[in-house]
Structure formats: C-alpha cells, structure tokens
PDB file of C-alpha atoms in Angstrom:
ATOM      1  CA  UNK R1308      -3.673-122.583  42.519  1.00 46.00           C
ATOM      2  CA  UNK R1309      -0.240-121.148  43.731  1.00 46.00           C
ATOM      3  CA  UNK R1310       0.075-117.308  43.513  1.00 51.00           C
ATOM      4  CA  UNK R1311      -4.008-116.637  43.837  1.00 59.00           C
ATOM      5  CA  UNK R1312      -5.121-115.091  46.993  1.00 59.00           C
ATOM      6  CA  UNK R1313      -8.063-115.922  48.322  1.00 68.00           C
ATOM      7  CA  UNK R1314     -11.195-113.116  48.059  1.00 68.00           C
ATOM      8  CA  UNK R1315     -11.481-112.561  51.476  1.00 68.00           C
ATOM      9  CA  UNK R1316      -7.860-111.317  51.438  1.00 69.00           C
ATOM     10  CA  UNK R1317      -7.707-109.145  48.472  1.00 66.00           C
ATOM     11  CA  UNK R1318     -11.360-107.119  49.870  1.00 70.00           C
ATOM     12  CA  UNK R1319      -9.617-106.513  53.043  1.00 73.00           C
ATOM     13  CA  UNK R1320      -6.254-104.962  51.115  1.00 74.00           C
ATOM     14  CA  UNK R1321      -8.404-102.972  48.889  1.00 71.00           C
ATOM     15  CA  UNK R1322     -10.455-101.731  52.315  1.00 73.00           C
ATOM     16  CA  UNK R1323      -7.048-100.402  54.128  1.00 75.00           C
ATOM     17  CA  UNK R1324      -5.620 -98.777  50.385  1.00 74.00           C
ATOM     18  CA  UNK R1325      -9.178 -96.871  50.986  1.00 74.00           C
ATOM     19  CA  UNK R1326      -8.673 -96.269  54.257  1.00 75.00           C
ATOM     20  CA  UNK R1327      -5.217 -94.613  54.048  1.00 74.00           C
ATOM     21  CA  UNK R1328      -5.930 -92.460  50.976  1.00 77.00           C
ATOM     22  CA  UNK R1329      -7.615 -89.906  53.035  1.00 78.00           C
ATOM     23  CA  UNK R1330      -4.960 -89.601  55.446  1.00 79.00           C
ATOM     24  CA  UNK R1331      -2.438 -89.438  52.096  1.00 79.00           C
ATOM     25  CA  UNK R1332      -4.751 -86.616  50.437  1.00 83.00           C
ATOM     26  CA  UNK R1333      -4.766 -84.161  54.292  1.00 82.00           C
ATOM     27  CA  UNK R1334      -0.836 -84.906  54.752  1.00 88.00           C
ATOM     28  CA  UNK R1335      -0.097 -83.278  50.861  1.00 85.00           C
ATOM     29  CA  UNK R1336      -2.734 -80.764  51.764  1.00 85.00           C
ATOM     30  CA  UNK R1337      -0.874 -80.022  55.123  1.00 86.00           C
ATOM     31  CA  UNK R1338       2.417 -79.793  53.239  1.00 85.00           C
ATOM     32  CA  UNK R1339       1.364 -77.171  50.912  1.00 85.00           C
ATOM     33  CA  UNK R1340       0.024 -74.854  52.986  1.00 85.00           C
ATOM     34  CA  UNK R1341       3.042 -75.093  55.083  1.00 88.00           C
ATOM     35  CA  UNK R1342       4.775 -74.359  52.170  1.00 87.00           C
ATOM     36  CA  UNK R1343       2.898 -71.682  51.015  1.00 82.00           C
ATOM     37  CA  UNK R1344       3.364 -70.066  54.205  1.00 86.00           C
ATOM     38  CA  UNK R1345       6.691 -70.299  53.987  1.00 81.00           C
ATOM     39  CA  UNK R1346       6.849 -68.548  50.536  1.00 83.00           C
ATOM     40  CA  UNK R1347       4.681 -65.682  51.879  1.00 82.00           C
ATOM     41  CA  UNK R1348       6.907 -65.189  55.204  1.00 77.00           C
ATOM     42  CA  UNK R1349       9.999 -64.913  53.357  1.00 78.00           C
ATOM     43  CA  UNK R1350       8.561 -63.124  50.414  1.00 73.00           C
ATOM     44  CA  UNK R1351       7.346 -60.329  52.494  1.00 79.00           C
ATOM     45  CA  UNK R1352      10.460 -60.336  55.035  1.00 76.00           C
ATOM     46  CA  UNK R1353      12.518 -60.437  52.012  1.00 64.00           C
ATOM     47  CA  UNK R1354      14.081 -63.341  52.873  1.00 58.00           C
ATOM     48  CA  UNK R1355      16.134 -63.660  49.528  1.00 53.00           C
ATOM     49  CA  UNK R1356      13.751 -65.434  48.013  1.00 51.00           C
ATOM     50  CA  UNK R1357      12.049 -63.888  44.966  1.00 53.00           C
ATOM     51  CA  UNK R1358       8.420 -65.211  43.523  1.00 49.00           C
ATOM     52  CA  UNK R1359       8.259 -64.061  39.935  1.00 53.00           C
ATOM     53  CA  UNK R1360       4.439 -64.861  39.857  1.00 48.00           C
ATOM     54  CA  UNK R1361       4.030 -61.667  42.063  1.00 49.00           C
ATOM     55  CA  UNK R1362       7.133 -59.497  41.395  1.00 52.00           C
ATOM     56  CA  UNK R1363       8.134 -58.221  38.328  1.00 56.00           C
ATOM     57  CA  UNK R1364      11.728 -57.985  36.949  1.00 56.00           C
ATOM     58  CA  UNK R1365      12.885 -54.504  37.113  1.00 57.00           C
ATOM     59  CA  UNK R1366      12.906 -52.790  33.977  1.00 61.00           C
ATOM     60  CA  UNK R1367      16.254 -52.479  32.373  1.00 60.00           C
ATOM     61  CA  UNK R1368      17.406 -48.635  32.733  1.00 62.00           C
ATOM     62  CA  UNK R1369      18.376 -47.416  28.834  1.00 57.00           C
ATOM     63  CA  UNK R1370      22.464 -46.228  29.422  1.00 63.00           C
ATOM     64  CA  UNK R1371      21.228 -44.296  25.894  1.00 62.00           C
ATOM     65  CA  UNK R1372      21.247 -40.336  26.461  1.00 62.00           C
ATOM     66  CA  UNK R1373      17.769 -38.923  26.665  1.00 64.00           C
ATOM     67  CA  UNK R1374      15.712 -37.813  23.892  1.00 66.00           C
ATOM     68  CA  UNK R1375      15.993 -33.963  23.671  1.00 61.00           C
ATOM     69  CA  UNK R1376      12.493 -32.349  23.744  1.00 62.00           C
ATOM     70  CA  UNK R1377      12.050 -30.293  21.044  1.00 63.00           C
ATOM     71  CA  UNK R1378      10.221 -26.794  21.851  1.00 59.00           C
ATOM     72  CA  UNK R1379       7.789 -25.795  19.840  1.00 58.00           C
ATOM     73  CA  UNK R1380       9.135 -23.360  17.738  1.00 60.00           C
ATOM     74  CA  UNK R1381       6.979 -19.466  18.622  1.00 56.00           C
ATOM     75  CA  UNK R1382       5.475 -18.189  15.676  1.00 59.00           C
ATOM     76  CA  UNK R1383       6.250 -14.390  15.689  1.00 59.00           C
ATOM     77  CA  UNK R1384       3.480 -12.916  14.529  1.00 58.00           C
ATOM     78  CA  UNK R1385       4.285 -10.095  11.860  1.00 56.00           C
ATOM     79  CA  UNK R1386       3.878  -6.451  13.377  1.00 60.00           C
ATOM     80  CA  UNK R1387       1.926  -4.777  11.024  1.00 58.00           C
ATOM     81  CA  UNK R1388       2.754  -1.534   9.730  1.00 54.00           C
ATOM     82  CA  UNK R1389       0.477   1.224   9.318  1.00 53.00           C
ATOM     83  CA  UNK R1390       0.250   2.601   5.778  1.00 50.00           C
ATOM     84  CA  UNK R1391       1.133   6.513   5.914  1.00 46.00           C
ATOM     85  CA  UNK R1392      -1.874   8.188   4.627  1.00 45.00           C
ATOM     86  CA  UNK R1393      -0.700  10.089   1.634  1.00 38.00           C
ATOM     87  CA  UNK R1394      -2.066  13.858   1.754  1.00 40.00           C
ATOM     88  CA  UNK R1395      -2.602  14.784  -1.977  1.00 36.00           C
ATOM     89  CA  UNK R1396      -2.308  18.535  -2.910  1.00 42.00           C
ATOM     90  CA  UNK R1397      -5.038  18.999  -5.125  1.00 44.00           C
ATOM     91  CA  UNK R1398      -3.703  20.242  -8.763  1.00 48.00           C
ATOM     92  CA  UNK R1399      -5.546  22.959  -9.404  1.00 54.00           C
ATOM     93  CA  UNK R1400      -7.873  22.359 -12.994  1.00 61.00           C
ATOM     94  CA  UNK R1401      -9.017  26.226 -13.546  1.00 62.00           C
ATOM     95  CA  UNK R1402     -10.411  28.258 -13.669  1.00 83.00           C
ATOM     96  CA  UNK R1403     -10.992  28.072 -10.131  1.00 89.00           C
ATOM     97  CA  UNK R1404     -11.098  31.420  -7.553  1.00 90.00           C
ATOM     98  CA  UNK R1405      -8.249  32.717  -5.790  1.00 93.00           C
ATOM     99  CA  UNK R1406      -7.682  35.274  -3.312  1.00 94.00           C
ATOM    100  CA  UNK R1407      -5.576  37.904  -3.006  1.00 93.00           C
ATOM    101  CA  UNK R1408      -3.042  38.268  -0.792  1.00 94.00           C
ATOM    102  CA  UNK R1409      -1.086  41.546   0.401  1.00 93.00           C
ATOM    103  CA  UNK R1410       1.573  42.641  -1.917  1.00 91.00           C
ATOM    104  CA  UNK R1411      -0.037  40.319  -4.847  1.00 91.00           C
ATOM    105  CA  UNK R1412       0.321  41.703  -8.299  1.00 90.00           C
ATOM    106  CA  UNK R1413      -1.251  40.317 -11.624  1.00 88.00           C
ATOM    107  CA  UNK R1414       2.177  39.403 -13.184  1.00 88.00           C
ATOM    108  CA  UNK R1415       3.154  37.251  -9.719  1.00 91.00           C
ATOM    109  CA  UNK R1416       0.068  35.809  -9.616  1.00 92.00           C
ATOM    110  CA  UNK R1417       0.261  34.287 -13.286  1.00 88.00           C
ATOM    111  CA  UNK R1418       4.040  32.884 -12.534  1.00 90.00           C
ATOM    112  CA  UNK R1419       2.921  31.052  -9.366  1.00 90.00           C
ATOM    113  CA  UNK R1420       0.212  29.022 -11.132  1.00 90.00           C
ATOM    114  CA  UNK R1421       1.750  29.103 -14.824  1.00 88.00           C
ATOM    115  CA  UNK R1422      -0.346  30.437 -16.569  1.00 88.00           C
ATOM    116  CA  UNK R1423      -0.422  33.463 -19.121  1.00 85.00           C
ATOM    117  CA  UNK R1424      -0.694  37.129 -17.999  1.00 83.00           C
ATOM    118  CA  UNK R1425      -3.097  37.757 -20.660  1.00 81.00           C
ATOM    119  CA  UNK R1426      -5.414  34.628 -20.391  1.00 83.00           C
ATOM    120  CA  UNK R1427      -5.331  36.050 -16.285  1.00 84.00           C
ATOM    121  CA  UNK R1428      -6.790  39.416 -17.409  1.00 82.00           C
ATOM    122  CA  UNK R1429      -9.011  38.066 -19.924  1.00 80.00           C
ATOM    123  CA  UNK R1430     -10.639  35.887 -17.721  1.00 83.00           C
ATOM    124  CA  UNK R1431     -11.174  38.729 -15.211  1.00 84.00           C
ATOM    125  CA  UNK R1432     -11.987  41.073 -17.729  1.00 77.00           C
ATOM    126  CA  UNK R1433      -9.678  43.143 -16.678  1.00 79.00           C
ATOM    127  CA  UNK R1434      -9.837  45.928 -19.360  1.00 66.00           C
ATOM    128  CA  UNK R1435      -7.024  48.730 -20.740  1.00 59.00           C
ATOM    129  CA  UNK R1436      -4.437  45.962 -19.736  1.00 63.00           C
ATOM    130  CA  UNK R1437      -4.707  47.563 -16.334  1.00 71.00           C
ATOM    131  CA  UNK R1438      -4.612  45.281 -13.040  1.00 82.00           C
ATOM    132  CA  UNK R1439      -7.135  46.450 -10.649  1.00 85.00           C
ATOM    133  CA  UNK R1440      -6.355  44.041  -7.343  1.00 89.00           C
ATOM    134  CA  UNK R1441      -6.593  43.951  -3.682  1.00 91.00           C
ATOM    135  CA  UNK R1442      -5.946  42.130  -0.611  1.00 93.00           C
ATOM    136  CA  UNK R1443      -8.698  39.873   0.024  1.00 94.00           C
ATOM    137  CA  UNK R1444     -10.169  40.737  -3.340  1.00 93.00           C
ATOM    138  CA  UNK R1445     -11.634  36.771  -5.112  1.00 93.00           C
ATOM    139  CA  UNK R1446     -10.446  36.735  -8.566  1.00 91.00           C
ATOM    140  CA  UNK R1447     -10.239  33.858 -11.638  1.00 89.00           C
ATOM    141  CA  UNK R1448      -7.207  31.859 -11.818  1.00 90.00           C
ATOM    142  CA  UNK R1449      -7.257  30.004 -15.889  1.00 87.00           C
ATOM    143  CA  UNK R1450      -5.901  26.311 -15.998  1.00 84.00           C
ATOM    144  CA  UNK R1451      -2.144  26.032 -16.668  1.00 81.00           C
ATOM    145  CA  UNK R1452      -1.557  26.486 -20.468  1.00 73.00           C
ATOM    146  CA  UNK R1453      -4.694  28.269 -21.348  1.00 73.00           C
ATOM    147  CA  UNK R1454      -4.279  30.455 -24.117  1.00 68.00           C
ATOM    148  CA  UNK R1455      -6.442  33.415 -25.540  1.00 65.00           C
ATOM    149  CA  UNK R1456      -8.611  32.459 -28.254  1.00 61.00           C
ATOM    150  CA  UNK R1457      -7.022  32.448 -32.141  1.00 62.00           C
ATOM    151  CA  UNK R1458      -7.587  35.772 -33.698  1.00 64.00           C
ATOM    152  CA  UNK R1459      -9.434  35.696 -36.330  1.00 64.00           C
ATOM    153  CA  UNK R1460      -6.858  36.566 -39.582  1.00 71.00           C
ATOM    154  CA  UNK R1461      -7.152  40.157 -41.211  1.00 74.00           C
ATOM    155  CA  UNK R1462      -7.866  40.066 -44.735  1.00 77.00           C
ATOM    156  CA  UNK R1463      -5.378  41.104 -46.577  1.00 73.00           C
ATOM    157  CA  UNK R1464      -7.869  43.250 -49.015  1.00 81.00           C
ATOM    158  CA  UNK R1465      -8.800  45.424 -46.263  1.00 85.00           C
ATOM    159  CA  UNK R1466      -9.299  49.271 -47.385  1.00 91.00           C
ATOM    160  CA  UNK R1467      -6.276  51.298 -46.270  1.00 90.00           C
ATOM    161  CA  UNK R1468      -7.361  52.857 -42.995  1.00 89.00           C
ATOM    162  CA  UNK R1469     -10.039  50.427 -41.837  1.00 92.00           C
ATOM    163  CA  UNK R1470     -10.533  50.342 -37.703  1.00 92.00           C
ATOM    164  CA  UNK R1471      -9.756  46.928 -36.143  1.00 93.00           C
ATOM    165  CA  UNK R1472      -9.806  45.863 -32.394  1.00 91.00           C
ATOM    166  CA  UNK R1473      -6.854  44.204 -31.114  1.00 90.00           C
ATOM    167  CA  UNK R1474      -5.832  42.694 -27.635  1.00 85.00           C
ATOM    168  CA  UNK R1475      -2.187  43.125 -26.715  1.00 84.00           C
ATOM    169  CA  UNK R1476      -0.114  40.001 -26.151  1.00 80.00           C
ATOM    170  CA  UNK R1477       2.890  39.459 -23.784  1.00 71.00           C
ATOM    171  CA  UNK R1478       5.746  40.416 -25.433  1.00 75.00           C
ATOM    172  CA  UNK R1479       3.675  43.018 -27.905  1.00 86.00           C
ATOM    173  CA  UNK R1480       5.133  46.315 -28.335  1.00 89.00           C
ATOM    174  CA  UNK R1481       4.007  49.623 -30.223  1.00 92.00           C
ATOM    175  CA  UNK R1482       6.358  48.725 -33.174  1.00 93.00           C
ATOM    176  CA  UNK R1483       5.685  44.881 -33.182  1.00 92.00           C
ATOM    177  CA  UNK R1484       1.718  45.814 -33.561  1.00 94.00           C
ATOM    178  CA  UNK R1485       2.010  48.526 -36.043  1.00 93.00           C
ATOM    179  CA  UNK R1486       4.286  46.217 -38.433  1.00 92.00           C
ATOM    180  CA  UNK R1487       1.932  43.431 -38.217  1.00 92.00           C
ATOM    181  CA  UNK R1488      -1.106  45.548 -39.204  1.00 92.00           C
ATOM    182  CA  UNK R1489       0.951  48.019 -41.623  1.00 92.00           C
ATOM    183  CA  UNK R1490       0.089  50.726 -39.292  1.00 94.00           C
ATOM    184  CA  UNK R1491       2.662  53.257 -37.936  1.00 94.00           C
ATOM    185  CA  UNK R1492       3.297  53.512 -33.685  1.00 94.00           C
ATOM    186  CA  UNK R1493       2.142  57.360 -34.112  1.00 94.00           C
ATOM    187  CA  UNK R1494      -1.377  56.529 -35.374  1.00 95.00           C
ATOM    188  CA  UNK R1495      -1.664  53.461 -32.956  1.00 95.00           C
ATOM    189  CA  UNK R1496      -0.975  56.214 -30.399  1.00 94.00           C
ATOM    190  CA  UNK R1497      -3.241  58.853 -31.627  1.00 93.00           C
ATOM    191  CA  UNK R1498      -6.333  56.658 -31.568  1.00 93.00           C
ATOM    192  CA  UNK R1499      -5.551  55.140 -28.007  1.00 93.00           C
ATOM    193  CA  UNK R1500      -4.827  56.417 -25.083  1.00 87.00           C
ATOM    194  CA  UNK R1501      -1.920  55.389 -23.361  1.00 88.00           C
ATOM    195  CA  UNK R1502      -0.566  56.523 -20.520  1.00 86.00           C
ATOM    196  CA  UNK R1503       2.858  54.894 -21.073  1.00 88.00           C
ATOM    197  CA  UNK R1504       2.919  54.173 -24.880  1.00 87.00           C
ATOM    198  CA  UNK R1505       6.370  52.110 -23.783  1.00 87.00           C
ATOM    199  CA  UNK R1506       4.492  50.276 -21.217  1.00 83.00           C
ATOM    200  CA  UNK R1507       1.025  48.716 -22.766  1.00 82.00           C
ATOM    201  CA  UNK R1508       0.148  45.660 -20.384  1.00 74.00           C
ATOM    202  CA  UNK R1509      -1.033  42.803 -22.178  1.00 73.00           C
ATOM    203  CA  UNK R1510      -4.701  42.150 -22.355  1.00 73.00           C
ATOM    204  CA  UNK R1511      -5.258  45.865 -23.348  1.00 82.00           C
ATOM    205  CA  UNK R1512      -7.611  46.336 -26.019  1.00 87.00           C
ATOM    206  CA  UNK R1513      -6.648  49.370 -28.854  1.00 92.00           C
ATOM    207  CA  UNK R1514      -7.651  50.595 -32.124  1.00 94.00           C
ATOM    208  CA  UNK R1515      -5.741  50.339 -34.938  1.00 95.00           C
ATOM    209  CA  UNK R1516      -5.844  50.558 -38.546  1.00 95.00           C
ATOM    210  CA  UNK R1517      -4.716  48.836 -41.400  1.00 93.00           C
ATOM    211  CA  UNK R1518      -2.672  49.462 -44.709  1.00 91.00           C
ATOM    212  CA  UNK R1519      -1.672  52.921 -43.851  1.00 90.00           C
ATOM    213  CA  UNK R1520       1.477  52.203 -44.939  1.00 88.00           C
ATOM    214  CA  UNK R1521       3.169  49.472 -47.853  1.00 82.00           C
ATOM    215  CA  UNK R1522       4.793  46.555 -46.056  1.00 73.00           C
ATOM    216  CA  UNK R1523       8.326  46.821 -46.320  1.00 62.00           C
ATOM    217  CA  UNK R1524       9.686  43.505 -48.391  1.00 58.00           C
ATOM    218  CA  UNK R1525      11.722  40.440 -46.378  1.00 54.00           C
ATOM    219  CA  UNK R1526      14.485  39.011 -48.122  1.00 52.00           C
ATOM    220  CA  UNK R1527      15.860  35.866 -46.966  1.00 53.00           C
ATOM    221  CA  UNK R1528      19.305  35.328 -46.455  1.00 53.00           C
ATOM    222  CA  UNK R1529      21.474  34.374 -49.091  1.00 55.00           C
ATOM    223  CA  UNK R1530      23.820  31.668 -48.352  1.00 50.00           C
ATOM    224  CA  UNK R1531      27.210  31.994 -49.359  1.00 54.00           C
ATOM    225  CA  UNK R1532      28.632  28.310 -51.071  1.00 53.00           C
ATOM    226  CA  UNK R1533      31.552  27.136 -48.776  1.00 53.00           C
ATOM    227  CA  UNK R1534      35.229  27.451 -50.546  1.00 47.00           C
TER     228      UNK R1534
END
C-alpha cells in the first residue's frame, strides 16, 4: 500500500528521535546555566539589569510632614504644705492658782482675768476687805463671772436692833448699806471698825443692825399728760 513504510524503517526513525533527545535535553540545560550566569554577572556588576525575584522595589518615601511626637505631659506633683500648728492659749476655767507678780494689787488682778473684786477676796478669804499680797505669793483666781453667793433675804419682822452679818459689795457705801438695812452710817460705824469709813473694800464683813430707824417712803414719779 502507497504511503505505509515498511517496519524496519519506522524502528530505525524512532531509534535516532531517541538518540538525539539526550543531546536536545544537555543543549537546554547548557543554555540555562549560561543564562543564569549571565543574570548573576550583571546583577551583581549592576549591569542595568534588575531581578525583582531578589531585589525589592524601594519603598515609596511619604512627601507627608512627619508625625509630631507628642511628650508625655510631666505630672507636677503637688508640694504639700505643712499645716501651721495652732498654739492654743488655754482659757483659764477657775478657780485655778496664780502668782503674784511685783507691783500686783487685788483690784488689777480681778480686771486682768474679769472677774469680781469680791468673789477674788472671798475665795482667798481675804477678811476686813483688806488685800494682804506679795510678790511671788500663790493665790485663787475665781472663773470669769463668778458671783458671791445670794444673800439670804432679811425678814422684814426683824426686832428693831437685831445684829446681822453682812459682806460689802463693789460699789457699797456706808449710806447705801445703812438704807438697805434701816440702819444709820453712825451705828454701822460704831459697831465696826473702820479705818477709812469712806473707803470699806468690798469683801469686808461688818455688823449691822436692823430697823433702827422707819424707812423713809418712795414715791414714783408722776407723769405729767402731754398738752
């Protein structure tokens, strides 16, 4: 038949397409690794060429200004201020002592710590309404606003000349003491000694008595009606 070769032929084509194919496969082989070379040479020599698979692109510089680093803020830490430490005076409660000092008298000593002259020579028991001090000398100071004990009222009914005890007051006088008793200043004077009837200092104790003489009626004012 036309077109039909012959065995013999075809095994000896398909022998030299087996033959060659070796020789094919080291050629391409050669070729690359020329090629390769190549690559390296002018990739290290930097020969213009550039191999992405071992270089990277160069990252794109930002044209944006730079972020501003913010500092941290310092935390000033409070300086602490020391609390004055308040000296209190302590108010004195009475009685409590005192001491005398040069040049004291009873009547100074009774302004500076307000209290009454005749509570001050009570307390000491101070006696005739005299003031018997010294330098250095401890005495009792009452508390501010003490006041002598509240006499206790004279009867009314007493007997004309009865004997009572009575302790001068600040502001007491002769007259004052005889009016308030119905007394006269001469008797008050001839049972007590004084030795300045004018000058009796309070806290002194005297004698007097009573209903010696008829009080002497108060009349209150009249008041006259507006025209």
């Amino acid at each position: 038949m036309l077109g039909r070769q012959p065995p013999r032929k075809v095994l000896n084509t398909y022998q030299r397409r087996r033959m060659l194919m070796p020789v094919v496969l080291g050629i391409l082989a050669a070729l690359l690794v020329i090629i390769g070379i190549v690559i390296i040479v002018l990739w290290i020599t930097g020969g213009g060429f550039k191999f992405n698979l071992f270089q990277r692109e160069p990252t794109p510089t930002s044209t944006l200004p730079p972020t501003p680093v913010m500092s941290p803020t310092a935390t000033l830490v409070p300086t602490e201020t020391p609390t004055p430490t308040l000296t209190v005076s302590p108010t004195p409660s009475g009685p409590f002592e005192y001491e005398v000092l040069e040049n004291d008298n009873c009547w100074e000593i009774a302004n500076k710590f307000e209290v009454e002259l005749d509570a001050l020579l009570l307390i000491n028991n101070f006696i005739g309404g005299s003031c018997p001090i010294y330098p250095g000398q401890i005495i009792k100071i009452p508390a501010p606003g003490t006041t002598l004990p509240t006499e206790t009222p004279i009867p009314p009914n007493l007997k004309p000349g009865t004997r009572i005890t009575y302790t001068v007051k600040t502001g007491d006088s002769l007259l004052s003491i005889a009016s308030q008793f119905n007394s006269t200043v001469e008797d008050i004077i001839a049972l007590n000694k004084f030795d300045d009837p004018n000058n009796i200092s309070p806290g002194t104790i005297i004698t007097v008595r009573v209903n010696l003489v008829t009080p002497t009626p108060t009349f209150a004012p009249t008041s006259t009606p507006a025209s």
